[in-house]
Tab-separated table of C-alpha atoms and ligand atoms in Angstrom:
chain	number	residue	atom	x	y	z
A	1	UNK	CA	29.261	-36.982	3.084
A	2	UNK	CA	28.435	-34.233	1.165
A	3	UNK	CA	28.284	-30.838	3.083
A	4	UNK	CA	25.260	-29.218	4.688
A	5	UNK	CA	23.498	-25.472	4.838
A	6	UNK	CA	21.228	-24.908	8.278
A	7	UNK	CA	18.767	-21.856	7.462
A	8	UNK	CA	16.944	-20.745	10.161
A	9	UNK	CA	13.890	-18.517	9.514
A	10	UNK	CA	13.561	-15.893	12.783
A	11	UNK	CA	9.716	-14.820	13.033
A	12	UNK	CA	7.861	-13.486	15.912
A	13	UNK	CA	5.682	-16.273	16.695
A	14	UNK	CA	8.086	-18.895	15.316
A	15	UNK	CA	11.394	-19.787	14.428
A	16	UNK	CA	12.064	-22.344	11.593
A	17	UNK	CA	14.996	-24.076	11.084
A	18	UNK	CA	16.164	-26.042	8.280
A	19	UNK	CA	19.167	-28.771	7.264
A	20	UNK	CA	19.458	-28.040	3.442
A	21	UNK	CA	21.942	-29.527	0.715
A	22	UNK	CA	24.384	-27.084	-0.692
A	23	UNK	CA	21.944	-27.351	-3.973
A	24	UNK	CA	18.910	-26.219	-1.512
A	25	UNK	CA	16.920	-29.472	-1.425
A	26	UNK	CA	15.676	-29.426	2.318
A	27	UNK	CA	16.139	-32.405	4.102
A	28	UNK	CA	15.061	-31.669	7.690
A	29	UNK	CA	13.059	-28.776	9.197
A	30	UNK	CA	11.741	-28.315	12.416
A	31	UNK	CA	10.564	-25.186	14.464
A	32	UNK	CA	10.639	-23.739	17.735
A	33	UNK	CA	8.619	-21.445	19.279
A	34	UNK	CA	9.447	-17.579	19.661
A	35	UNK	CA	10.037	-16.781	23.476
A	36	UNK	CA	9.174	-12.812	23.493
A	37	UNK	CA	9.664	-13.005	26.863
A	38	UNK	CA	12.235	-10.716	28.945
A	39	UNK	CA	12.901	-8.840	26.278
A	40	UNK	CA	13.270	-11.576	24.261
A	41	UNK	CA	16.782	-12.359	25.816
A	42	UNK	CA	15.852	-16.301	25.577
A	43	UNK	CA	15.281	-16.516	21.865
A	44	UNK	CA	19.067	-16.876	20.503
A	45	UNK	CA	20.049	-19.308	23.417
A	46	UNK	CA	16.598	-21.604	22.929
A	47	UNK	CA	18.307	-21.647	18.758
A	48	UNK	CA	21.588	-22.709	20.077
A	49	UNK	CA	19.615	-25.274	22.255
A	50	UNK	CA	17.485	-26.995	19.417
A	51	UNK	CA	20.264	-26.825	16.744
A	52	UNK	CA	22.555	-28.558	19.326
A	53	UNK	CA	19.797	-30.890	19.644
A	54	UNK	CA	19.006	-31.960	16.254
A	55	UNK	CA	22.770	-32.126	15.344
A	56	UNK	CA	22.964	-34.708	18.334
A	57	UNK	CA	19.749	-36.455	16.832
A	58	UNK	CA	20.820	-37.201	13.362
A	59	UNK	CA	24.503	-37.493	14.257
A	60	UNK	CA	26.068	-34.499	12.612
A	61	UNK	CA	28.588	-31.771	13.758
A	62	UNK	CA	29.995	-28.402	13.083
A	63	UNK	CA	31.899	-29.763	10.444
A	64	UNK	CA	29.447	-31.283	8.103
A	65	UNK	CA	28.059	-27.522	7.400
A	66	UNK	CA	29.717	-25.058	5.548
A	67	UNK	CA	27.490	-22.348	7.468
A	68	UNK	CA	24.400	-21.015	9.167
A	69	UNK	CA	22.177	-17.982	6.994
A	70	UNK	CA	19.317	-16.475	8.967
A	71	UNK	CA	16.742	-14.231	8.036
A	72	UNK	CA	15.373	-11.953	10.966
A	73	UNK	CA	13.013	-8.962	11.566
A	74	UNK	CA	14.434	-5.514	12.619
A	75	UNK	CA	17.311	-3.877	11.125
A	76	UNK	CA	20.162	-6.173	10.754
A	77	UNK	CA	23.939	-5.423	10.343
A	78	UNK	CA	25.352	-7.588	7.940
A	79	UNK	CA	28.607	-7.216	8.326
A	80	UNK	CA	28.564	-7.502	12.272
A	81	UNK	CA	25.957	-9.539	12.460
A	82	UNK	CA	23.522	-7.720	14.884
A	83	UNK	CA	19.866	-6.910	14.565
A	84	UNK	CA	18.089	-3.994	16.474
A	85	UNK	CA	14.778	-2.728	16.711
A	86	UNK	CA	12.848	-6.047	16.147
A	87	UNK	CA	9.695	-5.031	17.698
A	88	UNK	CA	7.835	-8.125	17.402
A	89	UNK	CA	10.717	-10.218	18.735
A	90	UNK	CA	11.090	-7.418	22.193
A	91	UNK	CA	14.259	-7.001	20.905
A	92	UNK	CA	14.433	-2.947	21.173
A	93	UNK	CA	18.213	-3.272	22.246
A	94	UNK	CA	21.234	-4.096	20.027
A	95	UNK	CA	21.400	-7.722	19.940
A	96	UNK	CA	24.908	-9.522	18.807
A	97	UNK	CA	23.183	-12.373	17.177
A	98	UNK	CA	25.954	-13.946	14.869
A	99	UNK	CA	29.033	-13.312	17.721
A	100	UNK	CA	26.609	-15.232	20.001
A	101	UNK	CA	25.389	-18.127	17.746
A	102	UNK	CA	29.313	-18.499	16.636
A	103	UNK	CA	30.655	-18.766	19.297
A	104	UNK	CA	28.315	-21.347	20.287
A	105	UNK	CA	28.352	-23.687	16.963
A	106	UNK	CA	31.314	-22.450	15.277
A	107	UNK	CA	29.951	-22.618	12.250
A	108	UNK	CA	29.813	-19.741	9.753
A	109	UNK	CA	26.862	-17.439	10.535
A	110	UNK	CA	25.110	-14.983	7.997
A	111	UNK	CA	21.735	-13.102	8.151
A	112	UNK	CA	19.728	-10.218	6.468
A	113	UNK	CA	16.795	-8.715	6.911
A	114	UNK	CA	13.593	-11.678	6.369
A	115	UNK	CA	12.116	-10.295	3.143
A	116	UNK	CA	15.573	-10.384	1.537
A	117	UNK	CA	15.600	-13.196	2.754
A	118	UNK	CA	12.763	-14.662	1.648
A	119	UNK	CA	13.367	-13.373	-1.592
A	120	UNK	CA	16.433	-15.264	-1.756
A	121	UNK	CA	14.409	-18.745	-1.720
A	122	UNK	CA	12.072	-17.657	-4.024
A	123	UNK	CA	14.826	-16.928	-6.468
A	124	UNK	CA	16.686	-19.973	-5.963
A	125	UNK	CA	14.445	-22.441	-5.282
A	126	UNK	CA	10.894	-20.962	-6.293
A	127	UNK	CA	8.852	-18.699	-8.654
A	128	UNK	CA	12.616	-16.918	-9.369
A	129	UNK	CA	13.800	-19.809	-11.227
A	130	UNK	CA	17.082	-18.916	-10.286
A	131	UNK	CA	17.339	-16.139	-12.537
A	132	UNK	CA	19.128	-13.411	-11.761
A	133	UNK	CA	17.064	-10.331	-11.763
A	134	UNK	CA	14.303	-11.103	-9.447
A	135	UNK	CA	11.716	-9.041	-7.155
A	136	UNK	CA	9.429	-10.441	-4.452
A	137	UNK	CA	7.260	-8.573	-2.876
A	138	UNK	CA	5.904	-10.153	0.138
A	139	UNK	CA	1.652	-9.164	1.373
A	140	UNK	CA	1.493	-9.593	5.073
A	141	UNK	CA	0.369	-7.782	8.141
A	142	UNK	CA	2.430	-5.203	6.285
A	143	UNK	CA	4.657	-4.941	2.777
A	144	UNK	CA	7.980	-6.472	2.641
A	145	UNK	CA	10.466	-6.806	-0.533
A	146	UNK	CA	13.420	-7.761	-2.283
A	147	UNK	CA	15.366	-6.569	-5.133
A	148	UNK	CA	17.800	-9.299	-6.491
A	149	UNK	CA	19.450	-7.297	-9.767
A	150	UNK	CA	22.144	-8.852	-11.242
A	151	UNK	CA	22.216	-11.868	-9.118
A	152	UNK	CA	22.375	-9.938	-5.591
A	153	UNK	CA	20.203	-8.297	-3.370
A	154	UNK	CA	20.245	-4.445	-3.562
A	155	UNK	CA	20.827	-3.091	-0.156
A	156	UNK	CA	21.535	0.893	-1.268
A	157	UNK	CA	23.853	2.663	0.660
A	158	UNK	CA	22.253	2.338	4.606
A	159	UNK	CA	19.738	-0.911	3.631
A	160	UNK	CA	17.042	0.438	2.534
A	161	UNK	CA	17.176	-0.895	-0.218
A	162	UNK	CA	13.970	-3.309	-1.344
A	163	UNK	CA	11.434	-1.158	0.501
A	164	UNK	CA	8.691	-2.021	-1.925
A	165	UNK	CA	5.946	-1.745	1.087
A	166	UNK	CA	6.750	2.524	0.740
A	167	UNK	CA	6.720	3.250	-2.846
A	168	UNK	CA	3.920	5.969	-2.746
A	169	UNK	CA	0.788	5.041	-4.871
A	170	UNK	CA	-1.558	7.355	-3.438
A	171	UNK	CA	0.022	11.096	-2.491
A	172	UNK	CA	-1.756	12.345	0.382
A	173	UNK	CA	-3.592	8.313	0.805
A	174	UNK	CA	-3.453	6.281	4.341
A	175	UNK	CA	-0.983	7.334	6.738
A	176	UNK	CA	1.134	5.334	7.085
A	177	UNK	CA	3.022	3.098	10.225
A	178	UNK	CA	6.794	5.083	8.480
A	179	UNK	CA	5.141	8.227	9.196
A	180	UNK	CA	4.150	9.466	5.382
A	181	UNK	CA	1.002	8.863	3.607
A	182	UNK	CA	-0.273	6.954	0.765
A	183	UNK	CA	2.622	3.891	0.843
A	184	UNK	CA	1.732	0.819	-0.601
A	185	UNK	CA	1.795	-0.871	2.400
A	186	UNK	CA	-1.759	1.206	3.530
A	187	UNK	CA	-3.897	-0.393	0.430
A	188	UNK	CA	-1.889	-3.721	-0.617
A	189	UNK	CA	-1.611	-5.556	3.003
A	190	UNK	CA	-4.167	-7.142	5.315
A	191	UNK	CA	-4.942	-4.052	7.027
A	192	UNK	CA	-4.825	-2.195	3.554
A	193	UNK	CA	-7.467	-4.082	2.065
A	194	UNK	CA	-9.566	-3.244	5.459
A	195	UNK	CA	-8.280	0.538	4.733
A	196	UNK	CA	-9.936	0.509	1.170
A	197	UNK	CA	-13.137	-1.239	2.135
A	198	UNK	CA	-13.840	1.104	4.776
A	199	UNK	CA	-13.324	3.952	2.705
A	200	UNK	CA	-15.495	3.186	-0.464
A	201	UNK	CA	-18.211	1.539	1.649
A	202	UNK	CA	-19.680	5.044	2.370
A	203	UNK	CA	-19.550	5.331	-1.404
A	204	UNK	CA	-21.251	2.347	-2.260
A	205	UNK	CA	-25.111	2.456	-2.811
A	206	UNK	CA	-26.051	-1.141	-4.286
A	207	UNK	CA	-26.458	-4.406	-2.415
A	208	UNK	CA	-23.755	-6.080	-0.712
A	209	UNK	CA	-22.699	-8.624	1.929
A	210	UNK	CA	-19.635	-6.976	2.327
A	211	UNK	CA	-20.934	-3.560	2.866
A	212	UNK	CA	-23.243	-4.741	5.205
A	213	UNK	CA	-21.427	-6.380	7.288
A	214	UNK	CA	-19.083	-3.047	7.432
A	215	UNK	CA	-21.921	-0.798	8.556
A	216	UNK	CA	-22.773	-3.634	11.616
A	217	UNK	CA	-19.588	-2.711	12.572
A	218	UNK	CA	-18.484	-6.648	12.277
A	219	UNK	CA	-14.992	-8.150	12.136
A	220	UNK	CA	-13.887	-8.242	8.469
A	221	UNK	CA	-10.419	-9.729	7.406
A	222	UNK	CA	-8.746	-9.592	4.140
A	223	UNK	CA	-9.952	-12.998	3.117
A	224	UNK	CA	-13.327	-12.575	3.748
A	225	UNK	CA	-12.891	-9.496	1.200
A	226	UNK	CA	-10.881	-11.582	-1.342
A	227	UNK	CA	-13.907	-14.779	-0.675
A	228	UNK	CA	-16.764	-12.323	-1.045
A	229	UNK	CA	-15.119	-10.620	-4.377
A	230	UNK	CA	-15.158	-14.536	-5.693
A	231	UNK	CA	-18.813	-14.576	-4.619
A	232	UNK	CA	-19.421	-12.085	-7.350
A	233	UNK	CA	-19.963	-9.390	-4.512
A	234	UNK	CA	-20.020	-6.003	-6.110
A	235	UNK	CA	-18.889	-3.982	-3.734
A	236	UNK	CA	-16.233	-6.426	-2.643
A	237	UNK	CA	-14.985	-7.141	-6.213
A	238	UNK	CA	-14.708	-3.127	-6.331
A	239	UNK	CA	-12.473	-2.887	-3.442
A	240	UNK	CA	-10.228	-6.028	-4.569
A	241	UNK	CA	-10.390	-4.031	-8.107
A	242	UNK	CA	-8.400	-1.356	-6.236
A	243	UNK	CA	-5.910	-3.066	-4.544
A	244	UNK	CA	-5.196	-4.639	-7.153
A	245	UNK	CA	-4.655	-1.306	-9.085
A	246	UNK	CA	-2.285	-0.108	-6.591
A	247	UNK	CA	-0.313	-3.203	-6.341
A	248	UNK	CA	-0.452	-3.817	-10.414
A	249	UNK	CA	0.643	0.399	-10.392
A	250	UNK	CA	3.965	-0.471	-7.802
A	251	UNK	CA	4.685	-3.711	-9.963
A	252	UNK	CA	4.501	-1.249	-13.027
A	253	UNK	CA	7.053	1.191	-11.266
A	254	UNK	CA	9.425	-2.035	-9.750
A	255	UNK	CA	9.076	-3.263	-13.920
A	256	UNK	CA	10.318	0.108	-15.370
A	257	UNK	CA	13.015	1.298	-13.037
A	258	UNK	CA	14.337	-2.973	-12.999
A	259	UNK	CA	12.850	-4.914	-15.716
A	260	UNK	CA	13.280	-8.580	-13.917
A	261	UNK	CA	12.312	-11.444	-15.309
A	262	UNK	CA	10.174	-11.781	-12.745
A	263	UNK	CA	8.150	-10.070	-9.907
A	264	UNK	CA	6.907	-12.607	-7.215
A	265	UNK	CA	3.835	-12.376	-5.178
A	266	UNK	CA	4.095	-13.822	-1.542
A	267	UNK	CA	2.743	-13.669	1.592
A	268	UNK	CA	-0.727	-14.039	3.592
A	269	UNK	CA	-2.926	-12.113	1.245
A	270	UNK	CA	-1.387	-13.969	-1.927
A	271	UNK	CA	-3.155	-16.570	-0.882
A	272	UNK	CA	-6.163	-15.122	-2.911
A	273	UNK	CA	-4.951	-16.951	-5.744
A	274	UNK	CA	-4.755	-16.468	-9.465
A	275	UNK	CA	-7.599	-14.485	-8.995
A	276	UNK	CA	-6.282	-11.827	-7.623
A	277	UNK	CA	-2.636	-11.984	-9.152
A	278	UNK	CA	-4.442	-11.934	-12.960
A	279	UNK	CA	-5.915	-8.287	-11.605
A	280	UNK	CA	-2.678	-7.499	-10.562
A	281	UNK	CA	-1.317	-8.006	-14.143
A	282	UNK	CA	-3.634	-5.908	-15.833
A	283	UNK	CA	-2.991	-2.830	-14.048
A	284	UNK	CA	0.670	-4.324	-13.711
A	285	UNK	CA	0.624	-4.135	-18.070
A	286	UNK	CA	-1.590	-0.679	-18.478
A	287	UNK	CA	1.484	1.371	-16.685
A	288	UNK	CA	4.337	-0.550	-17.848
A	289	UNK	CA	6.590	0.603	-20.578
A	290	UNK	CA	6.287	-1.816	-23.862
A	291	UNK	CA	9.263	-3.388	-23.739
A	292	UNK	CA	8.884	-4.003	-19.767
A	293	UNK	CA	5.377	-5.438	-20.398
A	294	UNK	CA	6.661	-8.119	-22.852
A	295	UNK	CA	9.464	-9.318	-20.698
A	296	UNK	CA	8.753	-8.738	-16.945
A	297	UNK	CA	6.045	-11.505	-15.588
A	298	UNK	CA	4.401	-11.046	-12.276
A	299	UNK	CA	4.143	-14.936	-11.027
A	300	UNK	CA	2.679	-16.203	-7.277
A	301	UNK	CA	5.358	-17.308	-4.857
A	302	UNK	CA	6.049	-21.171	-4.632
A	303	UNK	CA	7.519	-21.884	-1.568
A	304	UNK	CA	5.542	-20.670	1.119
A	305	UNK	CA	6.484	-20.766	4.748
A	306	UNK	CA	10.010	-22.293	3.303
A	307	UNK	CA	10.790	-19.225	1.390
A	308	UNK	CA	12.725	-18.066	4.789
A	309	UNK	CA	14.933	-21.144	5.280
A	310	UNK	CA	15.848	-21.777	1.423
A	311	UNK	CA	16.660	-17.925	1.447
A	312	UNK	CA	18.613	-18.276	4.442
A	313	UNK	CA	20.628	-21.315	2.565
A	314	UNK	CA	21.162	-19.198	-0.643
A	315	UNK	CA	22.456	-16.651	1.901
A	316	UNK	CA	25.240	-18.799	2.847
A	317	UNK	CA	26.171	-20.072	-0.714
A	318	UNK	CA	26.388	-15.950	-1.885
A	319	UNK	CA	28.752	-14.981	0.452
A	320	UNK	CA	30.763	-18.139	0.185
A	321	UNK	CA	31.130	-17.433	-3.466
A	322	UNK	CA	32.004	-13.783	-2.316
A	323	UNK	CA	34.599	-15.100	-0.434
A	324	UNK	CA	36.143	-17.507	-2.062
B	401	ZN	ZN1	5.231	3.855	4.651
């Protein structure tokens, strides 16, 4: 039997896990669910516990895979295989993730950070079509990205490399959760969109759903923005008109300092569609330089909630080639 890839996708409601084929066709995925409990100190056993589990299920062992990749939250040590500071998992301490899980299966373990991650599958296996110079850019709760140049991720010299959600749009905009003002991630995320509407709904005089369900002081979300823009709302087609401005502007700066084949649009909020990427490319086309504009697309993501465990395959195969 041919030899098997398990990518395991580390979120803080959910962890998904994956059996791929070294050629990153997925054959079984299941998920478990994210114990944030006592400082999360359950969540890399309960992994051990359900991979043991499935393994027993279809009859495999340690060696039918050639190794583990996982993509996780927080800042993650690559080389030693520990992640701190993942808030949403309680993990505030160091935690030795790959010594653990190792030492468990002993099987090969890699990880990165999740939008690198992510990024990874979308190359491979998605909108990337496994070219080489790819850039995802992920529209969540917050910003996430990924540089692939060259065929690899770009880490930069202490991984912060890929932190699309930051570029500045605005100088002096939204302060932001990093502590500076006017990121992308305060217009181009789910609570950026919110950001923006506020804002320009003092500004707005004509009629509007949108607007006046602002000044009630109701519950908006981003897709009731994006759903009231494709009900011809003015006010809310105004406020989508920005974001995408300020997302087409950062694709325009990722195009001219990279010029990738492609720039992918994930996430949440990319769930608005064509609609929303086509504004995106306008803006995306006004600031780009010629040459960048005729050969750098900006495409919607294809895998979804899989993007994390194809990734987390491709992770595997990358430093296997490394190795070898
Ligand atoms: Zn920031």
């Amino acid at each position: 039997m041919s030899k098997k890839i398990l990518g395991i996708d580390l979120g803080g409601t959910s962890v998904k896990l994956a059996i791929l084929t070294e050629e990153g066709e997925v054959q079984q995925k299941w998920s478990i669910e994210t114990n944030t409990l006592d400082g999360g100190k359950q969540i890399v056993p309960d992994i051990i516990e359900s991979v043991h589990h499935h393994l027993d299920l279809y009859q495999m062992d340690a060696t039918d895979f050639v190794g583990i990749g996982m993509g996780s939250p927080g800042a993650v040590d690559r080389i030693k295989g520990t992640v701190t500071g993942a808030f949403n998992l309680n993990w505030k301490k160091k935690q030795e993730v790959k010594k653990t899980i190792e030492n468990a299966l002993q099987i090969p373990f890699f990880i990165d950070n999740d939008a690198n991650v992510a990024a990874l599958g979308e190359k491979w296996k998605g909108a990337g079509a496994d070219n080489k110079d790819v850039v995802f850019i992920t529209l969540g709760t917050g910003v996430g990205g990924g540089i692939i140049a060259n065929g690899g991720l770009v880490h930069g010299v202490a991984d912060s490399g890929g932190e699309i959600g930051h570029i500045t749009i605005d100088p002096g905009g939204f302060e932001c959760s990093c502590g500076k003002r006017g990121c992308l991630e305060t217009v181009a995320s789910a609570t950026g969109i919110l950001n923006l509407a506020r804002k320009h709904s003092d500004e707005f005089a004509g009629d509007s759903t949108l607007k006046n369900m602002i000044d009630d002081g109701r519950q908006i979300s981003a897709k009731v923005v994006f759903d009231q823009a494709k009900e011809e709302d003015e006010f809310a087609k105004m406020v989508v008109d920005r974001f995408a401005y300020f997302l087409g502007l950062a694709c325009s700066h990722i195009g001219n300092m990279l010029n990738p084949q492609y720039i992918v649009i994930g996430g949440g909020v990319s769930n608005a569609g064509e609609f929303l990427i086509e504004q995106v490319r306008h803006y995306f086309e006004e600031h780009s330089f010629p040459n960048v504009r005729k050969t750098t697309k900006i495409r919607r993501a294809e895998l979804g909630n899989d993007a994390g465990v194809i990734g987390a395959g491709y992770l595997v195969k990358q430093n296997q080639t490394h190795s070898a």
